[in-house]
Amino acid sequence: MRSTTIAEAWAGDRNNFNLIRLLAAWLVVYGHAWAITGSAGGDVVTWLTRFKFAGGVAVDIFFVVSGFLIAASLQRNSMRAYLASRALRILPALAVCVALCVFVLGPLLTTSQDYWRHADTWRYLWTNASLWSNAYFLPGVFENLPNPAVNGSLWTLPIEARLYLALLAAGAFGLLAPRRYTPLWALALVAAYAYALWHHPLPDHLMNTMWCAAFFITGTMFWVNRERIGLNGWGVLALLLLATITRGTPWFHLPYFALIGYGTLWLALAARLPVIRHTDLSYGMYLYGWPAGQLVQAYSPGSALHNACWTTLLVLALAAASWFLIERPALRLKQRLVARRPATGAGIGSA
């Protein structure tokens, strides 16, 4: 298998980032079907890894991709343009999704007599739409389902937003040069790993944040060292073999981390996969996947696979509406408002 550097692959005329994000978003829908339906057992990814369910693996992939693409975006944009780009990509679609849950789905489904007077209604709206934190419940909505959360997927977005700001700070202090960033990245991973071992078991929210941050800064590490790191299929196979050997052991998380990080970049830039160029339904699928699954469970309860199949059909329609009506117009607005620096091998499917 021929090896090429990340920079060489990035400078080409194709990549698979949109496809990978779409598949990862579907894995979230698929994996959440068990939590939504309260079904016993777990998905195929849970069985394969004995470590994380499908949605957890998908979130790890998302953060690797995000760390890489957002670092690329930071390099070719001014600080103002970078912040505008991030805000226009995330906030409009999120605000619409949250508003639809509060002002349409909630009033139609609630059993609460004081829905509009309840503090949780407005807490859900402002907390989620502002990216400040997360709120999961609306009064009287989905209260008779196995899991009453209105949207259990939004917890990653405040983490993502804070990582964007942390990356901006790193860039402002000149830390994204390879000779500076690489040792800091290694030190951060070692320190986080030592902390997790010393304080094991960590609370779920802290562990989730640490995993997300670790994959994000690793994606950024690949961008920073794109001229030095090669993409080789044999390396992916070696990591896959090591993960297979350690599956079910206390050490599986180490090859898993390396495989998700390096394997994601290899799939995105070296693998010959179908290219999705001008449409990105992944964010809309991620935003609406859980509420769509809850609606399917409310009106057509069944097994986890039953829920996943019907949710896929419903969420594809919702994601398409989000893309064509909200996200794509926001991206066009970004192109008009943001003056970019000269691009340096940006490639297609950029952040």
mmCIF file of C-alpha atoms in Angstrom:
data_model
loop_
_atom_site.group_PDB
_atom_site.id
_atom_site.type_symbol
_atom_site.label_atom_id
_atom_site.label_comp_id
_atom_site.label_asym_id
_atom_site.label_seq_id
_atom_site.Cartn_x
_atom_site.Cartn_y
_atom_site.Cartn_z
ATOM 1 C CA MET A 1 0.000 0.000 0.000
ATOM 2 C CA ARG A 2 1.537 3.288 -1.127
ATOM 3 C CA SER A 3 2.158 5.862 1.596
ATOM 4 C CA THR A 4 1.393 9.543 1.047
ATOM 5 C CA THR A 5 1.532 12.403 3.503
ATOM 6 C CA ILE A 6 -1.583 14.007 4.917
ATOM 7 C CA ALA A 7 -0.595 17.277 3.228
ATOM 8 C CA GLU A 8 -0.305 15.611 -0.194
ATOM 9 C CA ALA A 9 -3.665 13.897 0.196
ATOM 10 C CA TRP A 10 -5.297 17.101 1.469
ATOM 11 C CA ALA A 11 -4.050 19.032 -1.544
ATOM 12 C CA GLY A 12 -5.806 16.598 -3.886
ATOM 13 C CA ASP A 13 -9.187 17.038 -5.516
ATOM 14 C CA ARG A 14 -11.189 14.707 -3.268
ATOM 15 C CA ASN A 15 -11.677 13.606 0.322
ATOM 16 C CA ASN A 16 -14.239 11.621 2.266
ATOM 17 C CA PHE A 17 -14.959 13.879 5.236
ATOM 18 C CA ASN A 18 -18.608 14.493 4.327
ATOM 19 C CA LEU A 19 -19.235 10.773 3.866
ATOM 20 C CA ILE A 20 -17.521 9.894 7.145
ATOM 21 C CA ARG A 21 -19.534 12.490 9.047
ATOM 22 C CA LEU A 22 -22.768 11.243 7.498
ATOM 23 C CA LEU A 23 -22.002 7.635 8.446
ATOM 24 C CA ALA A 24 -20.993 8.719 11.947
ATOM 25 C CA ALA A 25 -24.245 10.659 12.335
ATOM 26 C CA TRP A 26 -26.195 7.562 11.308
ATOM 27 C CA LEU A 27 -24.233 5.473 13.821
ATOM 28 C CA VAL A 28 -25.477 7.862 16.505
ATOM 29 C CA VAL A 29 -29.061 7.302 15.356
ATOM 30 C CA TYR A 30 -28.519 3.538 15.265
ATOM 31 C CA GLY A 31 -26.778 3.376 18.643
ATOM 32 C CA HIS A 32 -29.340 5.536 20.410
ATOM 33 C CA ALA A 33 -32.186 3.232 19.363
ATOM 34 C CA TRP A 34 -31.432 0.967 22.333
ATOM 35 C CA ALA A 35 -31.586 3.833 24.847
ATOM 36 C CA ILE A 36 -34.744 5.249 23.271
ATOM 37 C CA THR A 37 -36.619 1.947 23.203
ATOM 38 C CA GLY A 38 -35.212 0.586 26.453
ATOM 39 C CA SER A 39 -34.213 -2.598 24.629
ATOM 40 C CA ALA A 40 -31.922 -5.101 26.273
ATOM 41 C CA GLY A 41 -28.510 -5.866 24.853
ATOM 42 C CA GLY A 42 -26.654 -3.519 22.572
ATOM 43 C CA ASP A 43 -25.761 -2.698 19.004
ATOM 44 C CA VAL A 44 -23.235 -4.467 16.794
ATOM 45 C CA VAL A 45 -20.496 -1.936 17.553
ATOM 46 C CA THR A 46 -20.901 -2.620 21.275
ATOM 47 C CA TRP A 47 -20.411 -6.312 20.597
ATOM 48 C CA LEU A 48 -17.427 -5.733 18.316
ATOM 49 C CA THR A 49 -15.553 -3.388 20.643
ATOM 50 C CA ARG A 50 -16.807 -4.481 24.067
ATOM 51 C CA PHE A 51 -15.920 -0.914 24.933
ATOM 52 C CA LYS A 52 -18.237 1.699 23.407
ATOM 53 C CA PHE A 53 -21.611 1.657 21.699
ATOM 54 C CA ALA A 54 -22.073 2.869 18.129
ATOM 55 C CA GLY A 55 -22.901 6.425 19.125
ATOM 56 C CA GLY A 56 -19.839 6.683 21.365
ATOM 57 C CA VAL A 57 -17.509 5.553 18.585
ATOM 58 C CA ALA A 58 -19.214 7.980 16.196
ATOM 59 C CA VAL A 59 -18.672 10.904 18.588
ATOM 60 C CA ASP A 60 -14.970 10.012 18.815
ATOM 61 C CA ILE A 61 -14.762 10.064 15.009
ATOM 62 C CA PHE A 62 -16.583 13.406 14.897
ATOM 63 C CA PHE A 63 -14.054 14.995 17.230
ATOM 64 C CA VAL A 64 -11.050 13.703 15.283
ATOM 65 C CA VAL A 65 -12.533 15.152 12.090
ATOM 66 C CA SER A 66 -13.452 18.376 13.858
ATOM 67 C CA GLY A 67 -9.993 18.861 15.359
ATOM 68 C CA PHE A 68 -8.412 18.430 11.932
ATOM 69 C CA LEU A 69 -10.814 20.571 9.890
ATOM 70 C CA ILE A 70 -11.210 23.350 12.428
ATOM 71 C CA ALA A 71 -7.432 23.705 12.705
ATOM 72 C CA ALA A 72 -7.371 24.015 8.902
ATOM 73 C CA SER A 73 -10.108 26.649 9.099
ATOM 74 C CA LEU A 74 -8.203 28.617 11.729
ATOM 75 C CA GLN A 75 -5.070 28.705 9.579
ATOM 76 C CA ARG A 76 -6.794 30.199 6.554
ATOM 77 C CA ASN A 77 -9.044 32.674 8.384
ATOM 78 C CA SER A 78 -8.578 35.751 10.518
ATOM 79 C CA MET A 79 -9.752 35.578 14.125
ATOM 80 C CA ARG A 80 -12.971 37.421 13.252
ATOM 81 C CA ALA A 81 -13.600 35.227 10.231
ATOM 82 C CA TYR A 82 -12.899 32.071 12.215
ATOM 83 C CA LEU A 83 -15.417 32.991 14.920
ATOM 84 C CA ALA A 84 -18.019 34.022 12.347
ATOM 85 C CA SER A 85 -17.515 30.773 10.435
ATOM 86 C CA ARG A 86 -17.926 28.616 13.524
ATOM 87 C CA ALA A 87 -20.989 30.518 14.734
ATOM 88 C CA LEU A 88 -22.748 30.426 11.358
ATOM 89 C CA ARG A 89 -22.059 26.717 10.947
ATOM 90 C CA ILE A 90 -23.371 25.652 14.332
ATOM 91 C CA LEU A 91 -25.780 28.157 15.837
ATOM 92 C CA PRO A 92 -28.524 28.725 13.208
ATOM 93 C CA ALA A 93 -29.381 25.040 12.759
ATOM 94 C CA LEU A 94 -29.099 24.394 16.500
ATOM 95 C CA ALA A 95 -31.364 27.344 17.356
ATOM 96 C CA VAL A 96 -34.011 26.167 14.893
ATOM 97 C CA CYS A 97 -33.878 22.599 16.197
ATOM 98 C CA VAL A 98 -34.205 23.714 19.813
ATOM 99 C CA ALA A 99 -36.981 26.174 18.941
ATOM 100 C CA LEU A 100 -38.953 23.504 17.069
ATOM 101 C CA CYS A 101 -38.750 21.235 20.102
ATOM 102 C CA VAL A 102 -39.923 23.989 22.461
ATOM 103 C CA PHE A 103 -42.555 25.728 20.316
ATOM 104 C CA VAL A 104 -43.903 22.896 18.142
ATOM 105 C CA LEU A 105 -43.109 19.428 19.478
ATOM 106 C CA GLY A 106 -43.580 20.404 23.134
ATOM 107 C CA PRO A 107 -47.038 22.014 22.896
ATOM 108 C CA LEU A 108 -48.287 19.181 20.671
ATOM 109 C CA LEU A 109 -47.144 16.358 22.955
ATOM 110 C CA THR A 110 -46.997 17.743 26.489
ATOM 111 C CA THR A 111 -49.301 16.457 29.200
ATOM 112 C CA SER A 112 -48.363 19.360 31.468
ATOM 113 C CA GLN A 113 -51.001 21.993 32.183
ATOM 114 C CA ASP A 114 -48.407 24.693 32.884
ATOM 115 C CA TYR A 115 -46.004 24.003 30.018
ATOM 116 C CA TRP A 116 -45.520 27.686 29.148
ATOM 117 C CA ARG A 117 -45.153 28.754 32.774
ATOM 118 C CA HIS A 118 -42.722 25.999 33.713
ATOM 119 C CA ALA A 119 -39.113 27.073 34.220
ATOM 120 C CA ASP A 120 -37.841 23.907 32.508
ATOM 121 C CA THR A 121 -39.424 24.988 29.227
ATOM 122 C CA TRP A 122 -37.381 28.172 29.022
ATOM 123 C CA ARG A 123 -34.312 26.557 30.554
ATOM 124 C CA TYR A 124 -34.355 24.008 27.733
ATOM 125 C CA LEU A 125 -34.577 26.785 25.139
ATOM 126 C CA TRP A 126 -31.865 29.133 26.393
ATOM 127 C CA THR A 127 -29.455 26.568 27.794
ATOM 128 C CA ASN A 128 -29.301 24.485 24.628
ATOM 129 C CA ALA A 129 -29.541 27.271 22.035
ATOM 130 C CA SER A 130 -26.783 29.306 23.697
ATOM 131 C CA LEU A 131 -24.340 26.379 23.906
ATOM 132 C CA TRP A 132 -23.882 27.268 27.563
ATOM 133 C CA SER A 133 -24.760 23.800 28.808
ATOM 134 C CA ASN A 134 -27.417 21.122 28.296
ATOM 135 C CA ALA A 135 -31.000 20.611 29.346
ATOM 136 C CA TYR A 136 -32.748 17.427 28.323
ATOM 137 C CA PHE A 137 -36.358 17.565 29.457
ATOM 138 C CA LEU A 138 -39.497 19.515 28.611
ATOM 139 C CA PRO A 139 -42.470 19.396 30.999
ATOM 140 C CA GLY A 140 -44.796 16.513 30.197
ATOM 141 C CA VAL A 141 -43.033 15.609 26.914
ATOM 142 C CA PHE A 142 -42.136 11.942 26.306
ATOM 143 C CA GLU A 143 -42.695 11.311 30.015
ATOM 144 C CA ASN A 144 -44.217 7.869 29.379
ATOM 145 C CA LEU A 145 -41.399 6.638 27.139
ATOM 146 C CA PRO A 146 -38.498 4.496 28.369
ATOM 147 C CA ASN A 147 -36.236 7.563 28.154
ATOM 148 C CA PRO A 148 -37.997 10.933 28.530
ATOM 149 C CA ALA A 149 -35.104 13.083 27.215
ATOM 150 C CA VAL A 150 -36.203 15.324 24.353
ATOM 151 C CA ASN A 151 -32.762 15.393 22.742
ATOM 152 C CA GLY A 152 -29.990 13.330 24.281
ATOM 153 C CA SER A 153 -27.443 14.174 21.584
ATOM 154 C CA LEU A 154 -26.834 17.848 22.354
ATOM 155 C CA TRP A 155 -24.313 17.271 25.152
ATOM 156 C CA THR A 156 -21.361 17.281 22.743
ATOM 157 C CA LEU A 157 -22.031 20.751 21.302
ATOM 158 C CA PRO A 158 -20.960 22.909 24.283
ATOM 159 C CA ILE A 159 -17.776 20.819 24.495
ATOM 160 C CA GLU A 160 -17.193 21.396 20.795
ATOM 161 C CA ALA A 161 -17.707 25.154 21.148
ATOM 162 C CA ARG A 162 -15.247 25.401 24.038
ATOM 163 C CA LEU A 163 -12.669 23.450 22.082
ATOM 164 C CA TYR A 164 -13.063 25.913 19.202
ATOM 165 C CA LEU A 165 -12.215 28.734 21.599
ATOM 166 C CA ALA A 166 -9.310 26.804 23.104
ATOM 167 C CA LEU A 167 -7.916 26.211 19.613
ATOM 168 C CA LEU A 168 -8.273 29.900 18.823
ATOM 169 C CA ALA A 169 -6.317 30.750 21.980
ATOM 170 C CA ALA A 170 -3.617 28.234 21.060
ATOM 171 C CA GLY A 171 -3.313 29.841 17.646
ATOM 172 C CA ALA A 172 -3.185 33.343 19.118
ATOM 173 C CA PHE A 173 -0.278 32.332 21.350
ATOM 174 C CA GLY A 174 1.591 30.738 18.466
ATOM 175 C CA LEU A 175 1.268 27.182 19.768
ATOM 176 C CA LEU A 176 0.163 25.539 16.517
ATOM 177 C CA ALA A 177 3.663 25.205 15.092
ATOM 178 C CA PRO A 178 4.724 21.517 15.073
ATOM 179 C CA ARG A 179 7.699 22.007 17.397
ATOM 180 C CA ARG A 180 5.407 23.589 20.001
ATOM 181 C CA TYR A 181 2.093 21.853 19.553
ATOM 182 C CA THR A 182 3.322 18.248 19.325
ATOM 183 C CA PRO A 183 5.034 18.079 22.746
ATOM 184 C CA LEU A 184 2.111 19.949 24.315
ATOM 185 C CA TRP A 185 -0.312 17.483 22.739
ATOM 186 C CA ALA A 186 1.677 14.528 24.086
ATOM 187 C CA LEU A 187 1.932 16.121 27.529
ATOM 188 C CA ALA A 188 -1.813 16.792 27.618
ATOM 189 C CA LEU A 189 -2.635 13.177 26.744
ATOM 190 C CA VAL A 190 -0.217 11.770 29.318
ATOM 191 C CA ALA A 191 -1.489 14.136 32.018
ATOM 192 C CA ALA A 192 -5.133 13.328 31.259
ATOM 193 C CA TYR A 193 -4.398 9.597 31.224
ATOM 194 C CA ALA A 194 -2.563 9.779 34.541
ATOM 195 C CA TYR A 195 -5.392 11.798 36.076
ATOM 196 C CA ALA A 196 -7.983 9.291 34.851
ATOM 197 C CA LEU A 197 -6.009 6.378 36.300
ATOM 198 C CA TRP A 198 -5.408 8.157 39.616
ATOM 199 C CA HIS A 199 -9.051 9.155 40.083
ATOM 200 C CA HIS A 200 -10.692 6.106 38.504
ATOM 201 C CA PRO A 201 -13.625 5.835 38.102
ATOM 202 C CA LEU A 202 -14.324 9.345 36.854
ATOM 203 C CA PRO A 203 -17.858 10.773 36.661
ATOM 204 C CA ASP A 204 -19.406 10.142 33.245
ATOM 205 C CA HIS A 205 -19.595 13.816 32.287
ATOM 206 C CA LEU A 206 -15.902 14.340 33.035
ATOM 207 C CA MET A 207 -14.838 11.173 31.256
ATOM 208 C CA ASN A 208 -16.891 12.100 28.195
ATOM 209 C CA THR A 209 -15.354 15.580 28.103
ATOM 210 C CA MET A 210 -11.837 14.165 28.367
ATOM 211 C CA TRP A 211 -12.435 11.682 25.552
ATOM 212 C CA CYS A 212 -13.849 14.376 23.287
ATOM 213 C CA ALA A 213 -10.980 16.760 24.006
ATOM 214 C CA ALA A 214 -8.374 14.024 23.494
ATOM 215 C CA PHE A 215 -9.710 13.151 20.050
ATOM 216 C CA PHE A 216 -10.102 16.816 19.093
ATOM 217 C CA ILE A 217 -6.526 17.752 19.971
ATOM 218 C CA THR A 218 -5.355 14.607 18.190
ATOM 219 C CA GLY A 219 -7.147 15.672 15.033
ATOM 220 C CA THR A 220 -5.420 19.033 15.359
ATOM 221 C CA MET A 221 -2.088 17.253 15.836
ATOM 222 C CA PHE A 222 -2.594 15.529 12.472
ATOM 223 C CA TRP A 223 -3.224 18.898 10.812
ATOM 224 C CA VAL A 224 -0.238 20.563 12.443
ATOM 225 C CA ASN A 225 2.041 17.687 11.372
ATOM 226 C CA ARG A 226 0.408 17.060 8.002
ATOM 227 C CA GLU A 227 3.730 17.462 6.165
ATOM 228 C CA ARG A 228 5.372 14.798 8.339
ATOM 229 C CA ILE A 229 2.729 12.124 8.887
ATOM 230 C CA GLY A 230 2.140 9.543 6.175
ATOM 231 C CA LEU A 231 -1.110 7.738 5.444
ATOM 232 C CA ASN A 232 -0.473 4.038 5.078
ATOM 233 C CA GLY A 233 -3.029 1.271 4.958
ATOM 234 C CA TRP A 234 -0.581 -1.178 6.535
ATOM 235 C CA GLY A 235 -0.456 1.051 9.603
ATOM 236 C CA VAL A 236 -4.250 0.954 9.852
ATOM 237 C CA LEU A 237 -4.211 -2.851 9.536
ATOM 238 C CA ALA A 238 -1.544 -3.114 12.241
ATOM 239 C CA LEU A 239 -3.622 -0.995 14.626
ATOM 240 C CA LEU A 240 -6.727 -3.024 13.769
ATOM 241 C CA LEU A 241 -4.848 -6.244 14.528
ATOM 242 C CA LEU A 242 -3.596 -4.844 17.833
ATOM 243 C CA ALA A 243 -7.115 -3.766 18.750
ATOM 244 C CA THR A 244 -8.413 -7.241 17.893
ATOM 245 C CA ILE A 245 -5.782 -8.898 20.069
ATOM 246 C CA THR A 246 -6.526 -6.645 23.047
ATOM 247 C CA ARG A 247 -10.332 -6.705 22.639
ATOM 248 C CA GLY A 248 -11.968 -7.353 25.976
ATOM 249 C CA THR A 249 -8.802 -6.570 27.962
ATOM 250 C CA PRO A 250 -8.076 -3.521 30.166
ATOM 251 C CA TRP A 251 -5.636 -2.285 27.500
ATOM 252 C CA PHE A 252 -8.014 -2.160 24.553
ATOM 253 C CA HIS A 253 -8.542 1.594 24.931
ATOM 254 C CA LEU A 254 -4.975 2.320 23.828
ATOM 255 C CA PRO A 255 -5.068 0.724 20.335
ATOM 256 C CA TYR A 256 -8.695 1.883 20.068
ATOM 257 C CA PHE A 257 -7.605 5.502 20.531
ATOM 258 C CA ALA A 258 -4.815 5.173 17.978
ATOM 259 C CA LEU A 259 -7.040 3.347 15.479
ATOM 260 C CA ILE A 260 -9.870 5.892 15.674
ATOM 261 C CA GLY A 261 -7.440 8.785 15.307
ATOM 262 C CA TYR A 262 -5.194 7.508 12.539
ATOM 263 C CA GLY A 263 -7.837 5.326 10.887
ATOM 264 C CA THR A 264 -10.281 8.217 10.544
ATOM 265 C CA LEU A 265 -7.682 10.354 8.744
ATOM 266 C CA TRP A 266 -6.728 7.418 6.511
ATOM 267 C CA LEU A 267 -10.363 6.781 5.571
ATOM 268 C CA ALA A 268 -10.933 10.486 4.955
ATOM 269 C CA LEU A 269 -7.892 11.146 2.790
ATOM 270 C CA ALA A 270 -6.467 7.888 1.433
ATOM 271 C CA ALA A 271 -9.361 5.448 1.008
ATOM 272 C CA ARG A 272 -11.185 5.429 -2.334
ATOM 273 C CA LEU A 273 -14.773 5.945 -1.225
ATOM 274 C CA PRO A 274 -17.761 7.662 -2.841
ATOM 275 C CA VAL A 275 -17.359 11.426 -2.563
ATOM 276 C CA ILE A 276 -20.133 13.700 -1.291
ATOM 277 C CA ARG A 277 -19.204 17.166 -2.504
ATOM 278 C CA HIS A 278 -21.942 19.725 -2.053
ATOM 279 C CA THR A 279 -24.402 18.367 0.506
ATOM 280 C CA ASP A 280 -23.742 17.689 4.189
ATOM 281 C CA LEU A 281 -26.676 16.147 6.034
ATOM 282 C CA SER A 282 -24.590 14.974 8.987
ATOM 283 C CA TYR A 283 -25.218 17.904 11.330
ATOM 284 C CA GLY A 284 -28.956 17.876 10.741
ATOM 285 C CA MET A 285 -29.037 14.115 11.243
ATOM 286 C CA TYR A 286 -27.141 14.524 14.497
ATOM 287 C CA LEU A 287 -29.423 17.322 15.734
ATOM 288 C CA TYR A 288 -32.719 15.623 14.896
ATOM 289 C CA GLY A 289 -31.784 11.960 15.342
ATOM 290 C CA TRP A 290 -32.849 11.653 18.965
ATOM 291 C CA PRO A 291 -36.148 13.604 18.729
ATOM 292 C CA ALA A 292 -37.006 11.638 15.590
ATOM 293 C CA GLY A 293 -36.325 8.391 17.432
ATOM 294 C CA GLN A 294 -38.547 9.526 20.287
ATOM 295 C CA LEU A 295 -41.377 10.310 17.880
ATOM 296 C CA VAL A 296 -41.048 6.871 16.304
ATOM 297 C CA GLN A 297 -41.103 5.282 19.757
ATOM 298 C CA ALA A 298 -44.164 7.329 20.733
ATOM 299 C CA TYR A 299 -46.233 6.463 17.660
ATOM 300 C CA SER A 300 -44.723 3.153 16.521
ATOM 301 C CA PRO A 301 -43.075 1.418 19.465
ATOM 302 C CA GLY A 302 -41.030 -1.643 18.713
ATOM 303 C CA SER A 303 -37.581 -3.136 18.857
ATOM 304 C CA ALA A 304 -34.370 -1.136 18.636
ATOM 305 C CA LEU A 305 -33.866 -2.139 14.993
ATOM 306 C CA HIS A 306 -37.469 -1.185 14.185
ATOM 307 C CA ASN A 307 -36.830 2.212 15.751
ATOM 308 C CA ALA A 308 -33.502 2.678 13.960
ATOM 309 C CA CYS A 309 -34.995 1.903 10.546
ATOM 310 C CA TRP A 310 -37.967 4.243 10.798
ATOM 311 C CA THR A 311 -35.934 6.927 12.530
ATOM 312 C CA THR A 312 -33.434 6.834 9.661
ATOM 313 C CA LEU A 313 -36.172 7.615 7.144
ATOM 314 C CA LEU A 314 -37.653 10.395 9.245
ATOM 315 C CA VAL A 315 -34.352 12.008 10.174
ATOM 316 C CA LEU A 316 -33.094 12.025 6.592
ATOM 317 C CA ALA A 317 -36.058 14.205 5.675
ATOM 318 C CA LEU A 318 -35.480 16.481 8.668
ATOM 319 C CA ALA A 319 -31.738 16.706 7.958
ATOM 320 C CA ALA A 320 -32.392 17.583 4.327
ATOM 321 C CA ALA A 321 -34.776 20.354 5.401
ATOM 322 C CA SER A 322 -32.198 21.641 7.859
ATOM 323 C CA TRP A 323 -29.458 21.638 5.213
ATOM 324 C CA PHE A 324 -31.375 23.289 2.388
ATOM 325 C CA LEU A 325 -33.397 25.737 4.474
ATOM 326 C CA ILE A 326 -31.002 26.660 7.305
ATOM 327 C CA GLU A 327 -27.445 25.386 7.015
ATOM 328 C CA ARG A 328 -26.676 26.031 3.352
ATOM 329 C CA PRO A 329 -28.084 29.589 3.433
ATOM 330 C CA ALA A 330 -25.999 30.239 6.567
ATOM 331 C CA LEU A 331 -22.889 28.963 4.777
ATOM 332 C CA ARG A 332 -23.622 31.263 1.846
ATOM 333 C CA LEU A 333 -23.985 34.156 4.268
ATOM 334 C CA LYS A 334 -20.626 33.186 5.752
ATOM 335 C CA GLN A 335 -19.022 33.329 2.315
ATOM 336 C CA ARG A 336 -20.320 36.857 1.837
ATOM 337 C CA LEU A 337 -19.380 38.130 5.285
ATOM 338 C CA VAL A 338 -16.047 36.433 5.817
ATOM 339 C CA ALA A 339 -12.922 37.582 3.998
ATOM 340 C CA ARG A 340 -10.538 34.653 3.934
ATOM 341 C CA ARG A 341 -6.800 34.526 3.896
ATOM 342 C CA PRO A 342 -5.298 32.852 0.825
ATOM 343 C CA ALA A 343 -6.082 29.139 0.988
ATOM 344 C CA THR A 344 -3.216 26.681 1.359
ATOM 345 C CA GLY A 345 -4.311 23.368 -0.110
ATOM 346 C CA ALA A 346 -7.732 23.545 1.422
ATOM 347 C CA GLY A 347 -9.153 20.627 -0.541
ATOM 348 C CA ILE A 348 -12.863 19.962 -0.814
ATOM 349 C CA GLY A 349 -15.254 19.249 1.997
ATOM 350 C CA SER A 350 -13.419 21.718 4.222
ATOM 351 C CA ALA A 351 -14.695 22.781 7.594
#
